[in-house]
Amino acid sequence: MRRKYALWLLFVILFLASFDMHAQMPLLSPFIEELGAPALLIGLLLSAYSFTNLIGNLTAGPIIDRYNKKGFISAGLMISGILLMLHGIIDSSTQLLGIRLTYGYVMAFVSPACFAVLASSADTIDEQNKIFVQKGIILTFASILSPAVGGFLAGRFGFANSFVILGWVMLITGLIALLFLPKHSGEGRKVTPEEYLFKADVDEQKQDHQNNQTQKKTVKATLHVIFGSVGMYPAFFSAFAIMYAQGTMMYEVPLLIARQHLDPTVTGMVFSMMGLGSLLTLSLAQIQRKSPVVRCLFGLSILSAMFYVTAMNWNVSIYWMMFLVGGAFGLLFPAMTTILTSYSPRHLYGTAFSFYSAIMSAGAILSPIVAGMYDNISRSFFTGFLVLMTASVCCILFQDKKWQAVSPVRR
């Protein structure tokens, strides 16, 4: 009962935090342009969050694994709320750069901590997959509602005041986590790596564990565990590609709508269509039971097709395009988290999700900068198409066919 309470409370916290993050999607590019920033600087400012988020992800993993995760979740959300409020009082792109850099680093500790707690709440791969699908559905509801709300706030109160309102939401979410989330280290007990690895690797991992217990505590050994299994690579390649795609859309779509002098609520509705697409695929349980690598390939193929269509300037409704993009995201995110939790030892969940988040940040850093350099929607989307196709090929090359767990995770 206590575990279920903590799980559903964490879902509520994730919903509110995700709501706040997605509500910013229709706001950022026009807000930065309103401050007088040129195209390349818009890309750099959009990348600033992801740049420090990447640095934070690389340093957060071992710290999150060592200490209680509740503190990282609650403190990170409250500090982020204050930083969002500061968006509303600045008057230059230089000030915004400093805020976005700090904001990205703080949030780097929140997501891996949440994911590690979620992953540790299950006893088997099937339970973990179920939890991450539930998480995906909840976050998808947030992604459906929040862009429309963000667009409404911008149209009603302006961009600056909208960030102040979103800051209060984030701050209150952090207070909820501090007051009501049970103290949860996310570890249970220290488990051995062989408890959750694959049949082909058990003997080797067992021998390594017996002979090198102290060595496994080193950074080198940790990197070997995380990156030594090619079965994780489809998740890493997919993570980079979809965040590159999302970064391109976050740059291009709001500016395209703003330059057509349409109301900000239109931008919000467009991004809400992406959430509806995600909800559809997440609700199809039969699809979610397929191999996670197959789901990654299918999702990347849909994204590639949509980016190619946009790059070629074919006459396709932007609402339908974003709906299909969202459907692809609904396939990809649960599949990637299933791959990670299946190949990672439980005591390294925080580190694994930190590297995963860092790779996602790398894609989110690069794409707005490239889009700002091009300042051309067709070239930006064609580059995104090439990135997505490359990730698809890598998923095929590095997939592990022995996708079967040895045994449930024991507590």
PDB file of C-alpha atoms in Angstrom, residues 233-239 242 287-304 327-339 388 391-396 399:
ATOM      1  CA  TYR A 233      22.347   1.227 -27.845  1.00  0.00           C
ATOM      2  CA  PRO A 234      18.928   1.346 -29.581  1.00  0.00           C
ATOM      3  CA  ALA A 235      17.617   3.366 -26.615  1.00  0.00           C
ATOM      4  CA  PHE A 236      20.573   5.757 -26.748  1.00  0.00           C
ATOM      5  CA  PHE A 237      20.433   6.312 -30.529  1.00  0.00           C
ATOM      6  CA  SER A 238      16.657   6.741 -30.438  1.00  0.00           C
ATOM      7  CA  ALA A 239      16.907   9.189 -27.526  1.00  0.00           C
ATOM      8  CA  ILE A 242      13.868  12.110 -31.124  1.00  0.00           C
ATOM      9  CA  ILE A 287       1.394  -2.536 -29.602  1.00  0.00           C
ATOM     10  CA  GLN A 288       3.116  -1.852 -26.275  1.00  0.00           C
ATOM     11  CA  ARG A 289       3.697  -5.610 -25.838  1.00  0.00           C
ATOM     12  CA  LYS A 290       5.853  -5.774 -28.961  1.00  0.00           C
ATOM     13  CA  SER A 291       9.634  -5.884 -28.734  1.00  0.00           C
ATOM     14  CA  PRO A 292      10.922  -2.475 -27.599  1.00  0.00           C
ATOM     15  CA  VAL A 293      13.432  -2.415 -30.463  1.00  0.00           C
ATOM     16  CA  VAL A 294      10.621  -2.989 -32.977  1.00  0.00           C
ATOM     17  CA  ARG A 295       8.666  -0.132 -31.392  1.00  0.00           C
ATOM     18  CA  CYS A 296      11.728   2.115 -31.637  1.00  0.00           C
ATOM     19  CA  LEU A 297      12.166   1.301 -35.325  1.00  0.00           C
ATOM     20  CA  PHE A 298       8.502   1.872 -36.104  1.00  0.00           C
ATOM     21  CA  GLY A 299       8.426   5.167 -34.217  1.00  0.00           C
ATOM     22  CA  LEU A 300      11.595   6.426 -35.892  1.00  0.00           C
ATOM     23  CA  SER A 301      10.161   5.486 -39.298  1.00  0.00           C
ATOM     24  CA  ILE A 302       7.029   7.566 -38.672  1.00  0.00           C
ATOM     25  CA  LEU A 303       9.114  10.549 -37.552  1.00  0.00           C
ATOM     26  CA  SER A 304      11.400  10.211 -40.568  1.00  0.00           C
ATOM     27  CA  GLY A 327       2.044   8.834 -32.056  1.00  0.00           C
ATOM     28  CA  ALA A 328       5.684   8.041 -32.766  1.00  0.00           C
ATOM     29  CA  PHE A 329       6.721   9.528 -29.419  1.00  0.00           C
ATOM     30  CA  GLY A 330       4.135   7.327 -27.698  1.00  0.00           C
ATOM     31  CA  LEU A 331       5.878   4.293 -29.155  1.00  0.00           C
ATOM     32  CA  LEU A 332       9.420   5.436 -28.475  1.00  0.00           C
ATOM     33  CA  PHE A 333       9.517   6.644 -24.883  1.00  0.00           C
ATOM     34  CA  PRO A 334       8.106   3.511 -23.162  1.00  0.00           C
ATOM     35  CA  ALA A 335      10.247   1.329 -25.431  1.00  0.00           C
ATOM     36  CA  MET A 336      13.445   3.193 -24.555  1.00  0.00           C
ATOM     37  CA  THR A 337      12.824   3.070 -20.813  1.00  0.00           C
ATOM     38  CA  THR A 338      12.020  -0.650 -21.026  1.00  0.00           C
ATOM     39  CA  ILE A 339      15.337  -1.283 -22.781  1.00  0.00           C
ATOM     40  CA  LEU A 388      16.260   9.982 -37.664  1.00  0.00           C
ATOM     41  CA  ALA A 391      19.213   6.264 -35.727  1.00  0.00           C
ATOM     42  CA  SER A 392      16.937   3.711 -37.418  1.00  0.00           C
ATOM     43  CA  VAL A 393      19.907   2.038 -39.085  1.00  0.00           C
ATOM     44  CA  CYS A 394      21.825   1.975 -35.791  1.00  0.00           C
ATOM     45  CA  CYS A 395      18.871   0.329 -34.033  1.00  0.00           C
ATOM     46  CA  ILE A 396      18.960  -2.465 -36.604  1.00  0.00           C
ATOM     47  CA  GLN A 399      19.705  -4.724 -31.523  1.00  0.00           C
TER      48      GLN A 399
END
